[in-house]
Structure formats: structure tokens, C-alpha cells
Short mmCIF file of C-alpha atoms and ligand atoms in Angstrom, two decimals:
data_model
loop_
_atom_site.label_atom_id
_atom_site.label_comp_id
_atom_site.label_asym_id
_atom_site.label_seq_id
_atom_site.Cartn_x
_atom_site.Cartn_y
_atom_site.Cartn_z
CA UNK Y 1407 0.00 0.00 0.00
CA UNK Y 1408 1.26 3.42 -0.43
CA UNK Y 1409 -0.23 4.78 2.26
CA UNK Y 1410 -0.04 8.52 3.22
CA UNK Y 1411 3.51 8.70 4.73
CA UNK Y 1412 1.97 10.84 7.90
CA UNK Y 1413 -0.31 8.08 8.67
CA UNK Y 1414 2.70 6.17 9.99
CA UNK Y 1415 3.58 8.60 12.22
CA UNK Y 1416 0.12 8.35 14.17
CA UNK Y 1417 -0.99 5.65 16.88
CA UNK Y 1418 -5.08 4.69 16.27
CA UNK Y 1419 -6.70 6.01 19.55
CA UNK Y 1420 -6.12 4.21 23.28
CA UNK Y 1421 -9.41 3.92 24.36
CA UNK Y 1422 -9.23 3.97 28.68
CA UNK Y 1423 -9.77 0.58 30.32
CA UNK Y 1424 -13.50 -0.54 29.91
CA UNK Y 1425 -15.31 -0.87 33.24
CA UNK Y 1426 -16.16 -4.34 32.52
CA UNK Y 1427 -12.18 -4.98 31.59
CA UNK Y 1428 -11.34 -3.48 35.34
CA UNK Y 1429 -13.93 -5.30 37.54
CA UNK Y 1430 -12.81 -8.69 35.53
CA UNK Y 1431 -9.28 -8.04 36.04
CA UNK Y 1432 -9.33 -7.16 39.58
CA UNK Y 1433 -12.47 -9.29 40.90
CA UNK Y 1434 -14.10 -5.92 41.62
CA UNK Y 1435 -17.66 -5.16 42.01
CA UNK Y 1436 -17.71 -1.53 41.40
CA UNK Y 1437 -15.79 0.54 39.31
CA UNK Y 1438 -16.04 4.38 39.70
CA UNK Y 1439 -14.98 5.83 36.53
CA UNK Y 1440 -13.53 9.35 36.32
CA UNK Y 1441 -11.46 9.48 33.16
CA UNK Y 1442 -13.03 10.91 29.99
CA UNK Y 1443 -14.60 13.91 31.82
CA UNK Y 1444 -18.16 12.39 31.51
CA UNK Y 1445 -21.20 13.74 33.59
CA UNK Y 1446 -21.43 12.05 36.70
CA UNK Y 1447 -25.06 12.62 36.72
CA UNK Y 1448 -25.78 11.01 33.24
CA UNK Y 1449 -28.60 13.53 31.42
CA UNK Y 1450 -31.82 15.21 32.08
CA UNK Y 1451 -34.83 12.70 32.76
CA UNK Y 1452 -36.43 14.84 29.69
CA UNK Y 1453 -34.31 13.21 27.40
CA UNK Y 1454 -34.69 9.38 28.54
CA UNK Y 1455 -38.01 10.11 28.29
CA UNK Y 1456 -38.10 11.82 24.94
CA UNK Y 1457 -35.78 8.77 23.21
CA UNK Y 1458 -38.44 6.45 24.96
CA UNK Y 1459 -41.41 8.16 23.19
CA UNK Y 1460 -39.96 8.37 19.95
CA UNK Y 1461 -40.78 6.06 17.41
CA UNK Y 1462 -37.98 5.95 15.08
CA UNK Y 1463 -38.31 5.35 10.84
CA UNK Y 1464 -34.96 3.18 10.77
CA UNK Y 1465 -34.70 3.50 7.11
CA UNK Y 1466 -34.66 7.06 6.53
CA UNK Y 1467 -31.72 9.05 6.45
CA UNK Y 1468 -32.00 11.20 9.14
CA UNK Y 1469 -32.35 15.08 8.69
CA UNK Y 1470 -29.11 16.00 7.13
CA UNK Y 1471 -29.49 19.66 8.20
CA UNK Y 1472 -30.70 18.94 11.59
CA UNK Y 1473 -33.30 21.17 11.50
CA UNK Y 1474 -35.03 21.07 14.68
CA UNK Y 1475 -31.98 20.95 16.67
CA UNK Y 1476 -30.18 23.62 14.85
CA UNK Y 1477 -33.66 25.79 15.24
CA UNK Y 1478 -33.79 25.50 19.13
CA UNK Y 1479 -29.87 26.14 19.45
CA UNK Y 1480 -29.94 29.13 17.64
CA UNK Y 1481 -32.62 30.42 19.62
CA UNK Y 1482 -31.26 29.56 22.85
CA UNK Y 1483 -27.55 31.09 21.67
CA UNK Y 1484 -29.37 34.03 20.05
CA UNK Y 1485 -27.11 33.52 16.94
CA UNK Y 1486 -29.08 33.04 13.04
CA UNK Y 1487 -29.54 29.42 12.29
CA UNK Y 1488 -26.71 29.47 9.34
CA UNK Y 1489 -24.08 30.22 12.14
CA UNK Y 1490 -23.94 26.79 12.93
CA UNK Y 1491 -22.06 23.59 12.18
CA UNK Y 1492 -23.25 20.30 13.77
CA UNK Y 1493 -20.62 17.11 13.93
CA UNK Y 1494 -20.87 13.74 15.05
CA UNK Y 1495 -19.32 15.14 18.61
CA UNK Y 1496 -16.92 18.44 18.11
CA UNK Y 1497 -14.04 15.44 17.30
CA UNK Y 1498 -15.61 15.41 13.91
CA UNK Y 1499 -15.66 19.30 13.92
CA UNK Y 1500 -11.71 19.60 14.47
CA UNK Y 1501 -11.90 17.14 11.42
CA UNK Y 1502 -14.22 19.17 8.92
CA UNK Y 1503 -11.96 22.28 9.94
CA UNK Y 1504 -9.01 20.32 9.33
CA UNK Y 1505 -9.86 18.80 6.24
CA UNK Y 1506 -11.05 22.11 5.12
CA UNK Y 1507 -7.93 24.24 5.72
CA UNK Y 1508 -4.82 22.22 6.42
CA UNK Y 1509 -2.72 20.77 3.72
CA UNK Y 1510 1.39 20.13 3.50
CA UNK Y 1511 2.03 23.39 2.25
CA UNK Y 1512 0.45 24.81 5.64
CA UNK Y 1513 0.62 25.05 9.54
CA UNK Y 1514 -1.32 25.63 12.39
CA UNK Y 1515 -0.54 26.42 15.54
CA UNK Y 1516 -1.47 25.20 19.46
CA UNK Y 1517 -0.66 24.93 23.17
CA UNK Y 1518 1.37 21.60 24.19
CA UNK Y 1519 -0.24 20.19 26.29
CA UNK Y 1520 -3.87 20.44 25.22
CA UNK Y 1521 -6.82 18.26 23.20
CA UNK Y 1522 -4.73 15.77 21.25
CA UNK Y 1523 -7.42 16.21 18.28
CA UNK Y 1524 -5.83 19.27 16.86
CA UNK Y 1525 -2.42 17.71 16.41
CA UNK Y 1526 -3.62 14.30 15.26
CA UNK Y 1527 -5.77 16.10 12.14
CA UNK Y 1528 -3.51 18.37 11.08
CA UNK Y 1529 -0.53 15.71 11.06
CA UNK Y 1530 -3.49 13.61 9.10
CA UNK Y 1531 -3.62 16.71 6.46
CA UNK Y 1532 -0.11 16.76 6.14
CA UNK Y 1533 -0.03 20.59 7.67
CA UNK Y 1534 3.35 21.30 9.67
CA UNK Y 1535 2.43 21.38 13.57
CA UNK Y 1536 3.81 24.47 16.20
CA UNK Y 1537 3.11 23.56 19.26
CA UNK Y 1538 3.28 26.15 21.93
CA UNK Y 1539 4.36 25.57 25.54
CA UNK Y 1540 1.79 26.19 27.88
CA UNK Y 1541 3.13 28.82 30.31
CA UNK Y 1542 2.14 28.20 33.70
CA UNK Y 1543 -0.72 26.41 32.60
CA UNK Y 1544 -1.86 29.00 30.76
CA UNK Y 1545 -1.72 29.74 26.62
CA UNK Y 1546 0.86 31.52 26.04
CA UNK Y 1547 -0.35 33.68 23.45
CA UNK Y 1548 2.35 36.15 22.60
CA UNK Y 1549 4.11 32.99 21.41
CA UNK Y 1550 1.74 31.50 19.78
CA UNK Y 1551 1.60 35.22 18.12
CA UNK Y 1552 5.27 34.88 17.36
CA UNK Y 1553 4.52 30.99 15.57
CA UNK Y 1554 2.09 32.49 13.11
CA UNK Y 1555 3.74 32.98 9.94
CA UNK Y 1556 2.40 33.46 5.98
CA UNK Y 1557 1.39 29.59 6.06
CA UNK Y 1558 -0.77 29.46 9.02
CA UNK Y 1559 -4.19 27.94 8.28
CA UNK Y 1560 -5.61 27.48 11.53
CA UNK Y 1561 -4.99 28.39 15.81
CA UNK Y 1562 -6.58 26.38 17.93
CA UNK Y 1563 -7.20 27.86 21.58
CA UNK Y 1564 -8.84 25.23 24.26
CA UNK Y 1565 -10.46 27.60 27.36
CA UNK Y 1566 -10.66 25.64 29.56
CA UNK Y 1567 -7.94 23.98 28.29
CA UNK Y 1568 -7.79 19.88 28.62
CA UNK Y 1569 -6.28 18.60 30.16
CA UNK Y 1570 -5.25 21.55 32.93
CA UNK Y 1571 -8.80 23.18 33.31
CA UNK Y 1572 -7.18 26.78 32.43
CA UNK Y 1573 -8.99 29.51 30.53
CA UNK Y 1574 -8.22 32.36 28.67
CA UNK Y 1575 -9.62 35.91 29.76
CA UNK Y 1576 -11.91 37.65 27.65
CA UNK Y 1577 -9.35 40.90 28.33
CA UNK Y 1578 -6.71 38.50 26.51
CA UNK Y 1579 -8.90 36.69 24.39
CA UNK Y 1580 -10.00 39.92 22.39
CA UNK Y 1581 -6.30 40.96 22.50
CA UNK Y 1582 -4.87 37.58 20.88
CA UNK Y 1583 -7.58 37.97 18.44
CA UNK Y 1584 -7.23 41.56 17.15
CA UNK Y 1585 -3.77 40.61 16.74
CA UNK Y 1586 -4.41 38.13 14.40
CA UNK Y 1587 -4.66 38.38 10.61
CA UNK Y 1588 -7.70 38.29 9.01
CA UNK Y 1589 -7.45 35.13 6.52
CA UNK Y 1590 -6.09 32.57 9.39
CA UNK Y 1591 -9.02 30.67 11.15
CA UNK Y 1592 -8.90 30.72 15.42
CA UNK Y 1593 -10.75 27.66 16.57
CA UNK Y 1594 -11.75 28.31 20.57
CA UNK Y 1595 -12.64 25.17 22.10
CA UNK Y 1596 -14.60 25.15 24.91
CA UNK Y 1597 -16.08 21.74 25.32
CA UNK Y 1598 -16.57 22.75 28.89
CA UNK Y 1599 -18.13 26.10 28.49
CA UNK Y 1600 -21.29 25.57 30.31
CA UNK Y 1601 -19.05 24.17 33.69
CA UNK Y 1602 -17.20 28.10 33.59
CA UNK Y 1603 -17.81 30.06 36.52
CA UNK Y 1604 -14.63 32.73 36.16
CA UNK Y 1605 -16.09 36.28 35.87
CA UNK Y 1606 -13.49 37.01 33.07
CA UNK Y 1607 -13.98 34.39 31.09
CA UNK Y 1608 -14.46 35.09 27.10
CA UNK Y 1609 -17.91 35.44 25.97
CA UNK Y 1610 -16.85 34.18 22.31
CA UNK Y 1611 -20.41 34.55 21.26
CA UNK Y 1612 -20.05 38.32 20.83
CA UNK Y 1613 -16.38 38.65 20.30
CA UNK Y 1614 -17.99 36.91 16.78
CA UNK Y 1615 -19.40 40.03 16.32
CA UNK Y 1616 -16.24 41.38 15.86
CA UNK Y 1617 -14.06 38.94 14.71
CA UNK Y 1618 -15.34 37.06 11.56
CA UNK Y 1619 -12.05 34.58 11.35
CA UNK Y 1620 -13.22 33.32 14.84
CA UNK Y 1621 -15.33 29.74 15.50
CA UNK Y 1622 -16.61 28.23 18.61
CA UNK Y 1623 -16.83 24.64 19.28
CA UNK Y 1624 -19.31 23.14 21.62
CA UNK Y 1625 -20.28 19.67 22.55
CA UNK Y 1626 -23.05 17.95 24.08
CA UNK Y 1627 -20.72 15.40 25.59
CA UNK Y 1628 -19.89 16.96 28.86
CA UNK Y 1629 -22.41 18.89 31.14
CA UNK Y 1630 -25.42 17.54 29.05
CA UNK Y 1631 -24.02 14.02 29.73
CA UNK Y 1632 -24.51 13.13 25.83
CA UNK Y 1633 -21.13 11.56 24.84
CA UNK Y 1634 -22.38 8.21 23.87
CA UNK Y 1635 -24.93 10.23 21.07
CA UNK Y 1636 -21.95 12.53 19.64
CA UNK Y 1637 -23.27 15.60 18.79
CA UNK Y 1638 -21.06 18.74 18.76
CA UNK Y 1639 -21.50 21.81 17.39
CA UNK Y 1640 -19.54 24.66 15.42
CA UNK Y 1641 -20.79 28.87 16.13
CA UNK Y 1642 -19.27 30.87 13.72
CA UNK Y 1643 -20.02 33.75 10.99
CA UNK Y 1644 -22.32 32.66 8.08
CA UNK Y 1645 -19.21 33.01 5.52
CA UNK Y 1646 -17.34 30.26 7.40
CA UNK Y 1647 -19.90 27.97 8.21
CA UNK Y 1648 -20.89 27.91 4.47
CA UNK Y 1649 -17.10 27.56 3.50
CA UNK Y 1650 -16.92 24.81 5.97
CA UNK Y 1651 -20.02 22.94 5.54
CA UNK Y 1652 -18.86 21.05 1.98
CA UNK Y 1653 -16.29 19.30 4.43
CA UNK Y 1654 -18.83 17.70 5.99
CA UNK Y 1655 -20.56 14.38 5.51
CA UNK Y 1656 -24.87 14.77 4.68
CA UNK Y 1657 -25.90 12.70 7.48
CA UNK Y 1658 -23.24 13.30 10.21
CA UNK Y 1659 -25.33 13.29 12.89
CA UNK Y 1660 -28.04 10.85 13.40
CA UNK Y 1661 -32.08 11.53 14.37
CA UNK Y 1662 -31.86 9.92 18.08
CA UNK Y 1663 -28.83 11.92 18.31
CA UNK Y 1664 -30.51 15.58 17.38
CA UNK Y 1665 -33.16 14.85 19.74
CA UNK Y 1666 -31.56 13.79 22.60
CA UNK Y 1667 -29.59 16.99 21.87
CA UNK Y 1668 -32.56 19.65 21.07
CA UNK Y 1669 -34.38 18.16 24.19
CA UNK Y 1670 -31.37 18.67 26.19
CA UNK Y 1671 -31.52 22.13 25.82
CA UNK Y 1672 -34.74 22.52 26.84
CA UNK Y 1673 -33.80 21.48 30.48
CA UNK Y 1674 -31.76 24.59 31.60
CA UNK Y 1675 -32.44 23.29 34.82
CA UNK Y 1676 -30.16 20.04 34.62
CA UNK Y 1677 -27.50 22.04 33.75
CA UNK Y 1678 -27.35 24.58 36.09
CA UNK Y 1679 -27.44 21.71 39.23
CA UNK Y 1680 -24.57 20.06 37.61
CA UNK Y 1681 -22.89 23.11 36.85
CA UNK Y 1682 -23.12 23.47 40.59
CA UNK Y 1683 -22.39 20.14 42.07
CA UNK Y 1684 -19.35 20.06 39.89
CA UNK Y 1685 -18.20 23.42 41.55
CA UNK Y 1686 -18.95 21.52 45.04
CA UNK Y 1687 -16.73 18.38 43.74
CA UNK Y 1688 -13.49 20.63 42.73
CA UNK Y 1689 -14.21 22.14 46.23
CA UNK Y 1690 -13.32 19.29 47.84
CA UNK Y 1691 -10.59 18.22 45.49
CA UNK Y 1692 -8.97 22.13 46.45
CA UNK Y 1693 -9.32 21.07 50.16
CA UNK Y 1694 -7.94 17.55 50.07
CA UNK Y 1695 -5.03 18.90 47.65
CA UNK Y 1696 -4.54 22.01 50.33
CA UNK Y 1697 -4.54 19.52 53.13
CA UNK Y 1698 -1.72 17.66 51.55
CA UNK Y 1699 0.20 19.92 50.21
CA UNK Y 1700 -0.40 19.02 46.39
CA UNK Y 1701 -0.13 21.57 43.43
CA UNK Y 1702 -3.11 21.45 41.29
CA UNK Y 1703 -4.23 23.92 38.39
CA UNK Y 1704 -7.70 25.65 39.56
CA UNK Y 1705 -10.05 24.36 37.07
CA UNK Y 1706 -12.64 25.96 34.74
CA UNK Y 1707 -14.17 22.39 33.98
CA UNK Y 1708 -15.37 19.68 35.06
CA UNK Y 1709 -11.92 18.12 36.02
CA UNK Y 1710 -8.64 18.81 37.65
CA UNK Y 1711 -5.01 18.19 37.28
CA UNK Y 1712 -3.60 17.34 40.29
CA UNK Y 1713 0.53 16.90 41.11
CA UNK Y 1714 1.01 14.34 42.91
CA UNK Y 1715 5.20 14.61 41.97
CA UNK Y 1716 5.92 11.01 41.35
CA UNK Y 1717 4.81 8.86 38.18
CA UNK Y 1718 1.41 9.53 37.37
CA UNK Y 1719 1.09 6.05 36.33
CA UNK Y 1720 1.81 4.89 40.22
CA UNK Y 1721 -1.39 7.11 41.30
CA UNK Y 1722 -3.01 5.68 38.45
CA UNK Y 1723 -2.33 2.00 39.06
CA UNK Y 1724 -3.22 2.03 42.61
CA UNK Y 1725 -6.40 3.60 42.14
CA UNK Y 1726 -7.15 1.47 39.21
CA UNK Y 1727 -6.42 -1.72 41.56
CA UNK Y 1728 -9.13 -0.19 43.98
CA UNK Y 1729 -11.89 0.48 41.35
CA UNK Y 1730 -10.91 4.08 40.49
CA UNK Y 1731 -10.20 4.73 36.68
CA UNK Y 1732 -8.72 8.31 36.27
CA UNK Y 1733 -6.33 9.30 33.33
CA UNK Y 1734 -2.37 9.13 34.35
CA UNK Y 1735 -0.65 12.83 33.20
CA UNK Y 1736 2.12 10.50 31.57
CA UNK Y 1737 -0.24 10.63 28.39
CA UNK Y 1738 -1.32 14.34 28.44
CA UNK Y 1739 1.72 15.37 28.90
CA UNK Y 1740 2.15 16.42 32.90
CA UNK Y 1741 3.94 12.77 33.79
CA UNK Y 1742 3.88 13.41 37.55
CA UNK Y 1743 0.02 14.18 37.60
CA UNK Y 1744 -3.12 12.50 37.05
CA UNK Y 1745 -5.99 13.72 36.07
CA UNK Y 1746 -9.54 13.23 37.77
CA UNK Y 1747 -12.82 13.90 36.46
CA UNK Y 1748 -15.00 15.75 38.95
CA UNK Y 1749 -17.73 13.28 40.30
CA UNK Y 1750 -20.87 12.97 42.67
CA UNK Y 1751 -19.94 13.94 46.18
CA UNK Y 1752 -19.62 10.37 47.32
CA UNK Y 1753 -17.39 8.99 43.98
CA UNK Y 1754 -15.29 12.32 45.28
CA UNK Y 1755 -15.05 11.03 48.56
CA UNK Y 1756 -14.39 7.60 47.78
CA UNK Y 1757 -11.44 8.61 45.81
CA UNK Y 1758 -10.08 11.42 47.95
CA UNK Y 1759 -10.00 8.59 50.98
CA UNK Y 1760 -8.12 5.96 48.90
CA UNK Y 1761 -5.74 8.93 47.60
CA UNK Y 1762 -5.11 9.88 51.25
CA UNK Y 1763 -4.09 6.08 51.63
CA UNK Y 1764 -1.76 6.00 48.88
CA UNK Y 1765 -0.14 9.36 50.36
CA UNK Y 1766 0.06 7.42 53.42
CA UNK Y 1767 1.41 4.56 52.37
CA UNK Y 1768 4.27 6.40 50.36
CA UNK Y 1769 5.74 7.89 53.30
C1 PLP T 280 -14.19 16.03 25.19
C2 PLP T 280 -13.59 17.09 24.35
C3 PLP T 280 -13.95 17.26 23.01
C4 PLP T 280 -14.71 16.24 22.22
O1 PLP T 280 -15.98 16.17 22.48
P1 PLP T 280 -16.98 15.37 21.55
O2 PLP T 280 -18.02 16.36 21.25
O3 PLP T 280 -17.44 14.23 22.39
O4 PLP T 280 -16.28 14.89 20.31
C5 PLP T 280 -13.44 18.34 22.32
N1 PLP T 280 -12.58 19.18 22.89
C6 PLP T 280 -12.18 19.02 24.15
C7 PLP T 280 -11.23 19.98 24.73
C8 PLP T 280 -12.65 17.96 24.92
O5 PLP T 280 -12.19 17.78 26.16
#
């Protein structure tokens, strides 16, 4: 085969352990998973219920445009219903953008560490990668200024970033962006939008306004506790959405999919509990890494990075061993952290005490 010579450079995806995988290998009953940044509360009741009620016509294609889900977005985000891009999950949106702009006469440029989707699609396309150190946790956006060249296609900005829960200020954020030419697309990724609480955080929705070159990803994955329907969505000017939307496959996104995703929205009232519970969960991450004297990054979403200053894998292992499955750092890029998705009081609890063992233990 002559395959694509960047295609040998790229790994297929590591999927995390399964639960079933975990309980068989360590004759556990209960596994507590806290690894992909899933909603520990599932989804709204509204949407069980809708998906029960609806009698589904197998054998039509489903509604390519997704019409009833784009209507209700765009009403509830206030933007015109050609401003948006659906994908199956906003994976397959970092794909259309890729496919769309990136070639091997190109380059784009991101934070290292952050979403391993940017780098893996633009390698696909052949486009030349700069990857910008992460300052402190934070973008450092003066250098990722200083990496944008003639060739740049496409910036990708993740706030809150994954995997260190860091945002970008809107102060900064409409800074970075008048500094940036007109012709080079700036992708801000915030998967975990609705879990923001910072006062300064960007509201990208107007800085679109202003900035035309600009589009914002969203998923249904996270707070609406959709992941298993993938459905993700694109926000951007009418110009770039239409420029964009030949990238993209007719039927994408499939009917049970749209509606678990329109009725979703509808329950503002889901979201808002777990965008508080999830506050109440880092709260007692903060304490238990203040009581031990561990650095963490203070998150924007719905999970933390904590430094635990010895091979992430270790933490990892032992929690795995105890029916605990968080992500080691050594992956993302932080080798002496792990990090933990935010869960229900008690899964918090449950890990925080068997963390407090291992810290124990290693002295
Ligand atoms: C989870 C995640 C996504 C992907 O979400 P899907 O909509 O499920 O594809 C995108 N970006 C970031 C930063 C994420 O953490």
C-alpha cells in the first residue's frame, strides 16, 4: 500500500480501560470511573423520556441539516440558524476544519499540552504542527503570536484547556484575536463552556461580532451528559460555516442523536445543578489537595489536574487496583500528575480517601 507517509507517524486512539475490563481483572464489584470527563449525573430525565417516546423510521436518512436541533440552538444562543455547524461530537468538527484548511504546504498552531485532536488532524492533512508551551498552565499567546507565519491555516485555543482546566480571559482573548490576521481561522474550544464560573472568562459569542475569522466549538458530551450520542456543534459567521459545511458528511449526525440533543436544551435546569455540584466536587478536590500539600491547576471544567510529583502512572495503578479509573498525566503530557474527572460527592469522597491512603502509604 502506499499509504499517506503521515499516517505512519500516528498511533489509532487508546481507548481507557472498559469498566467491565477493570472489575474482571481485579475481581471488583464496582468501578467508579472518572477518566473521559463524563457527567457524573448522566442527562436530564427529559431526554430518557423523549428517546423512549420516539418512534424511530430506521430506514430514513435522518435530517441531514438537523433542522429542529439547529432551530432551538440558535434560539437559545441568540445567533441566526446558518451560524452553525453540527458534527458527530466536536471530534468530527476539528476534522471538517481540518480537512477544510490544512494541507502540506500549511501550519497551524497550538498549546502543548492540550486536546490531542488538533495535532492528530492536522498531522493527518499533512499541515506542519507548532506547538506552543503552555506557560504556567496557561496559553501563552504572545508565542503563539510569534509561531504564526504566511502559512498558518488554523490556531486552535482550548479555554478551559484539557487537560489543565485553564482559561483564557476575555481581556486576553479579544487581544490575541485583534492581533491576528484576518485570513487565518482561530478555533476556541470550549467543550466545557457551560461548567465556567470565572467572571473574566471570554464570551466568544459576541467577540464573533467582531471577529469574523473566529469559530466556537461546543459539545453535548460533557455537562449535558450526551457523549455516547456525539453531537457537537460549530458557532461561527455565516461566511465560514458555508465555507466549511462542503467538508462535511450529509448525514453526520443521526435523528436519536438531534433529539436527545434539542431536548437537552430545553432542560436549563439540569445544567445549572450540575454546573453546581461540579463546583462543590473541585471544592473538595482544592481542600484535600490544600490539606496535603499538592499543586493542582484551579479548574474551569469539570476536572482537575492534580501533582502528585511522582509517576502519574503509580497514582493511576493504585487507584485502578481499587476500582478508580482516572487518566495518568504520563499521556497528556504532565507525567507526575493525574488527572480526575470531577464526580458525585460520594465517587469524590471515595477517591479522595483511597488517595489519602496512597499518600500514606508512600511515606
Ligand atoms: C471532550 C472534548 C472534546 C470532544 O468532544 P466530543 O463532542 O465528544 O467529540 C473536544 N474538545 C475538548 C477539549 C474535549 O475535552
Amino acid at each position: 500500500m502506499r499509504w499517506k507517509k503521515q499516517l505512519l507517524e500516528l498511533s489509532p486512539y487508546l481507548p481507557g480501560k472498559s469498566i467491565e475490563e477493570v472489575k474482571k481483572q481485579y475481581g471488583l464489584e464496582k468501578i467508579t470511573k472518572l477518566a473521559s470527563n463524563e457527567n457524573p449525573f448522566g442527562c436530564s430525565d427529559k431526554v430518557l423520556e423523549s428517546l423512549k417516546k420516539y418512534q424511530p423510521k430506521t430506514e430514513l436518512y435522518p435530517d441531514g441539516y438537523a433542522t429542529n436541533l439547529r432551530e432551538t440552538l440558535a434560539e437559545a444562543l441568540q445567533v441566526d440558524i446558518n451560524q452553525l455547524l453540527f458534527g458527530n461530537g466536536s471530534d468530527e468538527i476539528i476534522q471538517i476544519i481540518s480537512r477544510a484548511l490544512l494541507h502540506s504546504d500549511s501550519n497551524t498552531v497550538m498549546a502543548t499540552p492540550t486536546f490531542p485532536q488538533y495535532r492528530h488532524n492536522a498531522i493527518l492533512e499533512g499541515a506542519e504542527v507548532r506547538e506552543v508551551p503552555l506557560k504556567n498552565g496557561d496559553h501563552d499567546l504572545d508565542g503563539m503570536l510569534a509561531a504564526v507565519d504566511e502559512k498558518t491555516n488554523v490556531i486552535w485555543l482550548c479555554s478551559p484547556n484539557n487537560p489543565t482546566g485553564t482559561y483564557i480571559s476575555e481581556e486576553k482573548m479579544a487581544s490575541f484575536l485583534s492581533k491576528v490576521p484576518q485570513d487565518i481561522l482561530v478555533v476556541i474550544d470550549e467543550a466545557y463552556y457551560e461548567y465556567a464560573v470565572a467572571e473574566d472568562y471570554h464570551d466568544s459569542i459576541n467577540l464573533l461580532k467582531e471577529f469574523k475569522n473566529l469559530i466556537v466549538l461546543r459539545t453535548f458530551s460533557k455537562i449535558y451528559g450526551l457523549a455516547s450520542m456525539r453531537v457537537g456543534y460549530g458557532i461561527a459567521d455565516r461566511d465560514i460555516i458555508r465555507a466549511l459545511e462542503p467538508a462535511r458528511e450529509p448525514f453526520n449526525t443521526n435523528s436519536f442523536a438531534q433529539l436527545a440533543a434539542k431536548t437537552s436544551i430545553e432542560d436549563t435546569e439540569f445544567v445549572e445543578v450540575c454546573k453546581l455540584k461540579n463546583r462543590e466536587g473541585l471544592e473538595q478536590f482544592y481542600q484535600f489537595c490544600g490539606e496535603n500539600a499538592l499543586e493542582y491547576f484551579p479548574s474551569q471544567g469539570n476536572f482537575i489536574l492534580i501533582n502528585f510529583n511522582r509517576d502519574g502512572d503509580e497514582v493511576f495503578q493504585y487507584l485502578l487496583s481499587r476500582g478508580f479509573i482516572v487518566r495518568s498525566g504520563k499521556a497528556l503530557g504532565f507525567p507526575s500528575c493525574v488527572r480526575i474527572t470531577v464526580g458525585s460527592k460520594e465517587q469524590n469522597e471515595g477517591l479522595i480517601e483511597l488517595l489519602k491512603e496512597f499518600l500514606a502509604e508512600e511515606l
